Amino acid sequence: KAGVTQTPRYLIKTRGQQVTLSCSPISGHRSVSWYQQTPGQGLQFLFEYFSETQRNKGNFPGRFSGRQFSNSRSEMNVSTLELGDSALYLCASSFSQGGRTDTQYFGPGTRLTVL
Amino acid sequence: GESVGLHLPTLSVQEGDNSIINCAYSNSASDYFIWYKQESGKGPQFIIDIRSNMDKRQGQRVTVLLNKTVKHLSLQIAATQPGDSAVYFCAETVSGAGSYQLTFGKGTKLSVIP
């Protein structure tokens, strides 16, 4: 079974621009979560989607948004980029059916650099 | 590497020795815990998990111990190999509501000396 895939793997943007990152979960997984990883803050939760609905959101500004499609693929968008948004953005998927907490499996991440 | 913080605790072990990586978690309501391994340039890779109704769980060469009294988690790696060199994160969450977010520790860098 293929793992979680993320595109693109690397991205360079300038301040003020916006960016869209894509994530395809493991086949059969309906929950997709997004995390930001930086050297200073470590891994921080952004949001989680299940069946096209955002179920949970971390403590990030409204510039960070996401969505999930009917095939469970997810995108996250960051508008008005700031230098501090430079990070590794990780997507994770889990089966998460029936309220049970299941293991989250991570993709390789998208390295975003804001100049 | 991409996953390494500037001031990560580092554990250096000799190849073949056992490694013990410790983690203090913060939320007494957390009832599901996972250990991840992250190599440079890659996303976190699942190693082993444990639920709060257990205090020990074993996998292949790895054992996780959970002490809920002091909110402490440890990962033991037997016969450590060079391929085990990576950053290890513990993660905690409160399960049962269907939606959950993982809260990660800061990570420990494991260096295996050949």
PDB file of C-alpha atoms in Angstrom:
ATOM      1  CA  LYS A   1       0.000   0.000   0.000  1.00  0.00           C
ATOM      2  CA  ALA A   2       1.429   3.376  -0.980  1.00  0.00           C
ATOM      3  CA  GLY A   3       2.263   5.807   1.796  1.00  0.00           C
ATOM      4  CA  VAL A   4       1.239   9.396   2.289  1.00  0.00           C
ATOM      5  CA  THR A   5       2.410  11.570  -0.575  1.00  0.00           C
ATOM      6  CA  GLN A   6       2.950  15.304  -0.534  1.00  0.00           C
ATOM      7  CA  THR A   7       3.551  17.723  -3.362  1.00  0.00           C
ATOM      8  CA  PRO A   8       5.586  19.672  -4.020  1.00  0.00           C
ATOM      9  CA  ARG A   9       8.547  18.544  -1.951  1.00  0.00           C
ATOM     10  CA  TYR A  10      10.261  21.915  -2.075  1.00  0.00           C
ATOM     11  CA  LEU A  11       8.910  25.397  -2.582  1.00  0.00           C
ATOM     12  CA  ILE A  12      10.423  28.877  -2.530  1.00  0.00           C
ATOM     13  CA  LYS A  13       8.140  31.900  -2.215  1.00  0.00           C
ATOM     14  CA  THR A  14       8.515  35.556  -1.340  1.00  0.00           C
ATOM     15  CA  ARG A  15       6.819  37.473   1.439  1.00  0.00           C
ATOM     16  CA  GLY A  16       3.235  38.408   0.703  1.00  0.00           C
ATOM     17  CA  GLN A  17       2.628  35.559  -1.719  1.00  0.00           C
ATOM     18  CA  GLN A  18       0.335  32.661  -1.065  1.00  0.00           C
ATOM     19  CA  VAL A  19       1.006  28.952  -1.372  1.00  0.00           C
ATOM     20  CA  THR A  20      -1.005  25.745  -1.684  1.00  0.00           C
ATOM     21  CA  LEU A  21       0.341  22.392  -0.561  1.00  0.00           C
ATOM     22  CA  SER A  22      -1.186  19.054  -1.436  1.00  0.00           C
ATOM     23  CA  CYS A  23      -1.460  15.766   0.419  1.00  0.00           C
ATOM     24  CA  SER A  24      -2.740  12.358  -0.684  1.00  0.00           C
ATOM     25  CA  PRO A  25      -3.428  10.045   2.251  1.00  0.00           C
ATOM     26  CA  ILE A  26      -2.939   6.306   2.440  1.00  0.00           C
ATOM     27  CA  SER A  27      -5.712   4.538   0.546  1.00  0.00           C
ATOM     28  CA  GLY A  28      -8.684   3.990   2.841  1.00  0.00           C
ATOM     29  CA  HIS A  29      -7.647   6.639   5.341  1.00  0.00           C
ATOM     30  CA  ARG A  30     -10.214   9.366   5.801  1.00  0.00           C
ATOM     31  CA  SER A  31      -8.495  11.550   8.379  1.00  0.00           C
ATOM     32  CA  VAL A  32      -5.795  13.973   7.279  1.00  0.00           C
ATOM     33  CA  SER A  33      -3.853  16.175   9.674  1.00  0.00           C
ATOM     34  CA  TRP A  34      -1.342  18.898   8.968  1.00  0.00           C
ATOM     35  CA  TYR A  35       1.655  19.870  11.098  1.00  0.00           C
ATOM     36  CA  GLN A  36       4.292  22.567  10.892  1.00  0.00           C
ATOM     37  CA  GLN A  37       7.849  21.693  11.893  1.00  0.00           C
ATOM     38  CA  THR A  38      10.473  24.322  12.673  1.00  0.00           C
ATOM     39  CA  PRO A  39      13.765  24.097  14.593  1.00  0.00           C
ATOM     40  CA  GLY A  40      12.513  26.535  17.209  1.00  0.00           C
ATOM     41  CA  GLN A  41       8.972  25.297  17.800  1.00  0.00           C
ATOM     42  CA  GLY A  42       9.240  21.657  16.829  1.00  0.00           C
ATOM     43  CA  LEU A  43       6.176  19.894  15.480  1.00  0.00           C
ATOM     44  CA  GLN A  44       2.957  21.828  15.898  1.00  0.00           C
ATOM     45  CA  PHE A  45      -0.562  20.802  14.940  1.00  0.00           C
ATOM     46  CA  LEU A  46      -2.307  22.925  12.317  1.00  0.00           C
ATOM     47  CA  PHE A  47      -5.644  21.203  11.630  1.00  0.00           C
ATOM     48  CA  GLU A  48      -7.354  17.904  10.988  1.00  0.00           C
ATOM     49  CA  TYR A  49      -9.930  16.995   8.364  1.00  0.00           C
ATOM     50  CA  PHE A  50     -12.287  14.048   8.230  1.00  0.00           C
ATOM     51  CA  SER A  51     -14.895  13.460   5.536  1.00  0.00           C
ATOM     52  CA  GLU A  52     -14.322  16.922   4.100  1.00  0.00           C
ATOM     53  CA  THR A  53     -14.930  18.619   7.468  1.00  0.00           C
ATOM     54  CA  GLN A  54     -12.415  20.331   9.680  1.00  0.00           C
ATOM     55  CA  ARG A  55     -12.686  18.562  13.041  1.00  0.00           C
ATOM     56  CA  ASN A  56      -9.915  20.250  14.942  1.00  0.00           C
ATOM     57  CA  LYS A  57      -7.705  23.296  14.583  1.00  0.00           C
ATOM     58  CA  GLY A  58      -4.454  24.296  16.222  1.00  0.00           C
ATOM     59  CA  ASN A  59      -3.350  27.702  17.373  1.00  0.00           C
ATOM     60  CA  PHE A  60      -2.387  29.267  14.068  1.00  0.00           C
ATOM     61  CA  PRO A  61      -3.603  32.511  12.453  1.00  0.00           C
ATOM     62  CA  GLY A  62      -6.379  32.555   9.895  1.00  0.00           C
ATOM     63  CA  ARG A  63      -3.811  32.868   7.101  1.00  0.00           C
ATOM     64  CA  PHE A  64      -3.484  29.102   7.425  1.00  0.00           C
ATOM     65  CA  SER A  65      -6.409  27.223   5.974  1.00  0.00           C
ATOM     66  CA  GLY A  66      -7.154  23.857   4.486  1.00  0.00           C
ATOM     67  CA  ARG A  67      -9.712  21.686   2.872  1.00  0.00           C
ATOM     68  CA  GLN A  68     -10.386  18.073   2.099  1.00  0.00           C
ATOM     69  CA  PHE A  69     -11.923  16.598  -1.001  1.00  0.00           C
ATOM     70  CA  SER A  70     -14.326  13.695  -1.368  1.00  0.00           C
ATOM     71  CA  ASN A  71     -11.440  11.352  -2.228  1.00  0.00           C
ATOM     72  CA  SER A  72      -9.787  12.331   1.109  1.00  0.00           C
ATOM     73  CA  ARG A  73      -6.997  14.259  -0.577  1.00  0.00           C
ATOM     74  CA  SER A  74      -6.260  17.476   1.257  1.00  0.00           C
ATOM     75  CA  GLU A  75      -4.749  20.842   0.535  1.00  0.00           C
ATOM     76  CA  MET A  76      -3.514  23.519   2.858  1.00  0.00           C
ATOM     77  CA  ASN A  77      -3.133  27.144   1.923  1.00  0.00           C
ATOM     78  CA  VAL A  78      -1.069  29.876   3.492  1.00  0.00           C
ATOM     79  CA  SER A  79      -1.849  33.415   2.417  1.00  0.00           C
ATOM     80  CA  THR A  80       0.239  36.564   2.805  1.00  0.00           C
ATOM     81  CA  LEU A  81       3.396  34.599   3.540  1.00  0.00           C
ATOM     82  CA  GLU A  82       5.753  35.789   6.255  1.00  0.00           C
ATOM     83  CA  LEU A  83       9.397  34.898   6.790  1.00  0.00           C
ATOM     84  CA  GLY A  84       8.403  32.937   9.877  1.00  0.00           C
ATOM     85  CA  ASP A  85       6.277  30.611   7.774  1.00  0.00           C
ATOM     86  CA  SER A  86       9.429  28.945   6.478  1.00  0.00           C
ATOM     87  CA  ALA A  87       9.118  25.401   7.738  1.00  0.00           C
ATOM     88  CA  LEU A  88       8.617  21.766   6.886  1.00  0.00           C
ATOM     89  CA  TYR A  89       4.896  21.143   6.450  1.00  0.00           C
ATOM     90  CA  LEU A  90       3.898  17.587   7.222  1.00  0.00           C
ATOM     91  CA  CYS A  91       0.723  15.778   6.376  1.00  0.00           C
ATOM     92  CA  ALA A  92      -0.406  12.680   8.241  1.00  0.00           C
ATOM     93  CA  SER A  93      -3.263  10.310   7.590  1.00  0.00           C
ATOM     94  CA  SER A  94      -5.072   7.817   9.766  1.00  0.00           C
ATOM     95  CA  PHE A  95      -7.956   5.401   9.473  1.00  0.00           C
ATOM     96  CA  SER A  96      -9.828   7.014  12.356  1.00  0.00           C
ATOM     97  CA  GLN A  97     -13.189   5.295  12.014  1.00  0.00           C
ATOM     98  CA  GLY A  98     -15.847   5.006  14.705  1.00  0.00           C
ATOM     99  CA  GLY A  99     -14.227   7.458  17.084  1.00  0.00           C
ATOM    100  CA  ARG A 100     -11.212   5.270  17.654  1.00  0.00           C
ATOM    101  CA  THR A 101      -7.854   6.986  17.768  1.00  0.00           C
ATOM    102  CA  ASP A 102      -5.553   5.408  15.240  1.00  0.00           C
ATOM    103  CA  THR A 103      -1.928   5.873  14.403  1.00  0.00           C
ATOM    104  CA  GLN A 104      -1.082   8.792  12.182  1.00  0.00           C
ATOM    105  CA  TYR A 105       1.278   8.037   9.307  1.00  0.00           C
ATOM    106  CA  PHE A 106       3.311  10.901   7.956  1.00  0.00           C
ATOM    107  CA  GLY A 107       4.333  11.924   4.485  1.00  0.00           C
ATOM    108  CA  PRO A 108       7.821  13.215   3.599  1.00  0.00           C
ATOM    109  CA  GLY A 109       6.769  16.848   3.984  1.00  0.00           C
ATOM    110  CA  THR A 110       6.957  19.981   1.880  1.00  0.00           C
ATOM    111  CA  ARG A 111       9.891  22.262   2.637  1.00  0.00           C
ATOM    112  CA  LEU A 112       8.667  25.854   2.270  1.00  0.00           C
ATOM    113  CA  THR A 113      11.190  28.676   2.188  1.00  0.00           C
ATOM    114  CA  VAL A 114       9.920  32.257   2.328  1.00  0.00           C
ATOM    115  CA  LEU A 115      12.366  34.917   1.131  1.00  0.00           C
TER     116      LEU A 115
ATOM    117  CA  GLY B   1      19.078  17.786   8.800  1.00  0.00           C
ATOM    118  CA  GLU B   2      15.611  19.280   8.306  1.00  0.00           C
ATOM    119  CA  SER B   3      14.175  17.762  11.451  1.00  0.00           C
ATOM    120  CA  VAL B   4      16.883  18.680  13.909  1.00  0.00           C
ATOM    121  CA  GLY B   5      16.395  21.536  16.276  1.00  0.00           C
ATOM    122  CA  LEU B   6      19.220  23.760  17.400  1.00  0.00           C
ATOM    123  CA  HIS B   7      19.319  22.446  20.956  1.00  0.00           C
ATOM    124  CA  LEU B   8      18.032  18.908  20.825  1.00  0.00           C
ATOM    125  CA  PRO B   9      19.150  16.581  23.607  1.00  0.00           C
ATOM    126  CA  THR B  10      21.606  14.097  22.155  1.00  0.00           C
ATOM    127  CA  LEU B  11      22.191  10.503  23.100  1.00  0.00           C
ATOM    128  CA  SER B  12      25.320   8.798  21.809  1.00  0.00           C
ATOM    129  CA  VAL B  13      25.528   5.031  22.062  1.00  0.00           C
ATOM    130  CA  GLN B  14      27.918   2.388  20.870  1.00  0.00           C
ATOM    131  CA  GLU B  15      26.666   0.054  18.167  1.00  0.00           C
ATOM    132  CA  GLY B  16      25.257  -3.064  19.762  1.00  0.00           C
ATOM    133  CA  ASP B  17      24.413  -1.392  23.067  1.00  0.00           C
ATOM    134  CA  ASN B  18      20.891  -0.733  24.237  1.00  0.00           C
ATOM    135  CA  SER B  19      19.437   2.786  23.991  1.00  0.00           C
ATOM    136  CA  ILE B  20      16.907   4.403  26.268  1.00  0.00           C
ATOM    137  CA  ILE B  21      15.173   7.585  25.198  1.00  0.00           C
ATOM    138  CA  ASN B  22      12.998   9.363  27.711  1.00  0.00           C
ATOM    139  CA  CYS B  23      10.031  11.665  27.369  1.00  0.00           C
ATOM    140  CA  ALA B  24       7.982  13.591  29.901  1.00  0.00           C
ATOM    141  CA  TYR B  25       4.468  14.293  28.681  1.00  0.00           C
ATOM    142  CA  SER B  26       2.370  17.180  29.797  1.00  0.00           C
ATOM    143  CA  ASN B  27      -1.324  16.299  29.755  1.00  0.00           C
ATOM    144  CA  SER B  28      -2.559  13.961  32.474  1.00  0.00           C
ATOM    145  CA  ALA B  29      -5.647  13.297  30.333  1.00  0.00           C
ATOM    146  CA  SER B  30      -3.554  11.891  27.465  1.00  0.00           C
ATOM    147  CA  ASP B  31      -4.279   8.235  26.929  1.00  0.00           C
ATOM    148  CA  TYR B  32      -2.576   7.355  23.664  1.00  0.00           C
ATOM    149  CA  PHE B  33       1.139   7.709  23.037  1.00  0.00           C
ATOM    150  CA  ILE B  34       3.297   7.171  19.983  1.00  0.00           C
ATOM    151  CA  TRP B  35       7.012   7.122  19.310  1.00  0.00           C
ATOM    152  CA  TYR B  36       8.220   8.381  15.947  1.00  0.00           C
ATOM    153  CA  LYS B  37      11.631   8.271  14.306  1.00  0.00           C
ATOM    154  CA  GLN B  38      12.649  11.030  11.932  1.00  0.00           C
ATOM    155  CA  GLU B  39      15.646  10.781   9.665  1.00  0.00           C
ATOM    156  CA  SER B  40      17.085  13.770   7.907  1.00  0.00           C
ATOM    157  CA  GLY B  41      14.954  14.842   4.967  1.00  0.00           C
ATOM    158  CA  LYS B  42      12.074  12.530   5.835  1.00  0.00           C
ATOM    159  CA  GLY B  43       8.787  12.689   7.652  1.00  0.00           C
ATOM    160  CA  PRO B  44       8.309  11.056  11.062  1.00  0.00           C
ATOM    161  CA  GLN B  45       8.078   7.280  10.859  1.00  0.00           C
ATOM    162  CA  PHE B  46       5.860   5.329  13.266  1.00  0.00           C
ATOM    163  CA  ILE B  47       7.809   3.054  15.608  1.00  0.00           C
ATOM    164  CA  ILE B  48       5.463   1.896  18.329  1.00  0.00           C
ATOM    165  CA  ASP B  49       2.424   3.052  20.263  1.00  0.00           C
ATOM    166  CA  ILE B  50       0.866   2.383  23.642  1.00  0.00           C
ATOM    167  CA  ARG B  51      -2.483   3.109  25.231  1.00  0.00           C
ATOM    168  CA  SER B  52      -2.905   4.166  28.822  1.00  0.00           C
ATOM    169  CA  ASN B  53      -4.390   0.826  29.888  1.00  0.00           C
ATOM    170  CA  MET B  54      -0.936  -0.695  29.411  1.00  0.00           C
ATOM    171  CA  ASP B  55       2.408   0.071  31.008  1.00  0.00           C
ATOM    172  CA  LYS B  56       4.631  -1.821  28.598  1.00  0.00           C
ATOM    173  CA  ARG B  57       4.517  -2.816  24.976  1.00  0.00           C
ATOM    174  CA  GLN B  58       7.130  -4.596  22.908  1.00  0.00           C
ATOM    175  CA  GLY B  59       7.867  -4.543  19.227  1.00  0.00           C
ATOM    176  CA  GLN B  60      10.757  -5.724  17.151  1.00  0.00           C
ATOM    177  CA  ARG B  61      13.872  -4.560  19.066  1.00  0.00           C
ATOM    178  CA  VAL B  62      11.845  -1.765  20.680  1.00  0.00           C
ATOM    179  CA  THR B  63       9.970  -1.510  23.964  1.00  0.00           C
ATOM    180  CA  VAL B  64       7.875   1.368  25.204  1.00  0.00           C
ATOM    181  CA  LEU B  65       7.278   1.889  28.907  1.00  0.00           C
ATOM    182  CA  LEU B  66       4.574   4.149  30.278  1.00  0.00           C
ATOM    183  CA  ASN B  67       4.474   5.503  33.818  1.00  0.00           C
ATOM    184  CA  LYS B  68       1.261   7.459  34.208  1.00  0.00           C
ATOM    185  CA  THR B  69       1.992   8.372  37.821  1.00  0.00           C
ATOM    186  CA  VAL B  70       4.893  10.581  36.851  1.00  0.00           C
ATOM    187  CA  LYS B  71       3.773  11.193  33.262  1.00  0.00           C
ATOM    188  CA  HIS B  72       6.825   9.565  31.777  1.00  0.00           C
ATOM    189  CA  LEU B  73       7.360   7.572  28.632  1.00  0.00           C
ATOM    190  CA  SER B  74      10.486   5.772  27.506  1.00  0.00           C
ATOM    191  CA  LEU B  75      11.624   4.029  24.358  1.00  0.00           C
ATOM    192  CA  GLN B  76      14.149   1.240  24.638  1.00  0.00           C
ATOM    193  CA  ILE B  77      16.014   0.090  21.551  1.00  0.00           C
ATOM    194  CA  ALA B  78      17.858  -3.184  21.846  1.00  0.00           C
ATOM    195  CA  ALA B  79      21.158  -3.827  20.063  1.00  0.00           C
ATOM    196  CA  THR B  80      21.277  -0.349  18.564  1.00  0.00           C
ATOM    197  CA  GLN B  81      22.397  -0.209  14.944  1.00  0.00           C
ATOM    198  CA  PRO B  82      23.795   2.642  12.815  1.00  0.00           C
ATOM    199  CA  GLY B  83      20.453   2.762  10.989  1.00  0.00           C
ATOM    200  CA  ASP B  84      18.812   3.765  14.259  1.00  0.00           C
ATOM    201  CA  SER B  85      20.562   7.137  14.135  1.00  0.00           C
ATOM    202  CA  ALA B  86      17.794   9.709  13.880  1.00  0.00           C
ATOM    203  CA  VAL B  87      15.700  12.116  15.926  1.00  0.00           C
ATOM    204  CA  TYR B  88      13.086  10.409  18.088  1.00  0.00           C
ATOM    205  CA  PHE B  89       9.862  12.104  19.112  1.00  0.00           C
ATOM    206  CA  CYS B  90       7.233  11.064  21.571  1.00  0.00           C
ATOM    207  CA  ALA B  91       3.679  12.212  20.897  1.00  0.00           C
ATOM    208  CA  GLU B  92       0.618  12.229  23.127  1.00  0.00           C
ATOM    209  CA  THR B  93      -3.086  12.683  22.576  1.00  0.00           C
ATOM    210  CA  VAL B  94      -6.456  12.349  24.219  1.00  0.00           C
ATOM    211  CA  SER B  95      -8.409   9.752  22.259  1.00  0.00           C
ATOM    212  CA  GLY B  96     -12.023   8.722  22.076  1.00  0.00           C
ATOM    213  CA  ALA B  97     -13.596  11.815  20.631  1.00  0.00           C
ATOM    214  CA  GLY B  98     -12.834  10.766  17.075  1.00  0.00           C
ATOM    215  CA  SER B  99     -10.886  13.900  16.357  1.00  0.00           C
ATOM    216  CA  TYR B 100      -7.490  14.283  17.872  1.00  0.00           C
ATOM    217  CA  GLN B 101      -4.294  16.178  17.568  1.00  0.00           C
ATOM    218  CA  LEU B 102      -0.870  14.918  18.448  1.00  0.00           C
ATOM    219  CA  THR B 103       1.252  16.961  20.831  1.00  0.00           C
ATOM    220  CA  PHE B 104       4.912  16.267  20.208  1.00  0.00           C
ATOM    221  CA  GLY B 105       7.876  16.426  22.501  1.00  0.00           C
ATOM    222  CA  LYS B 106      10.958  18.357  21.435  1.00  0.00           C
ATOM    223  CA  GLY B 107      12.803  15.257  20.289  1.00  0.00           C
ATOM    224  CA  THR B 108      16.032  13.461  21.129  1.00  0.00           C
ATOM    225  CA  LYS B 109      18.815  12.941  18.637  1.00  0.00           C
ATOM    226  CA  LEU B 110      20.265   9.445  18.767  1.00  0.00           C
ATOM    227  CA  SER B 111      23.771   9.010  17.381  1.00  0.00           C
ATOM    228  CA  VAL B 112      25.107   5.494  17.023  1.00  0.00           C
ATOM    229  CA  ILE B 113      28.869   5.110  17.130  1.00  0.00           C
ATOM    230  CA  PRO B 114      30.058   2.265  14.875  1.00  0.00           C
TER     231      PRO B 114
END
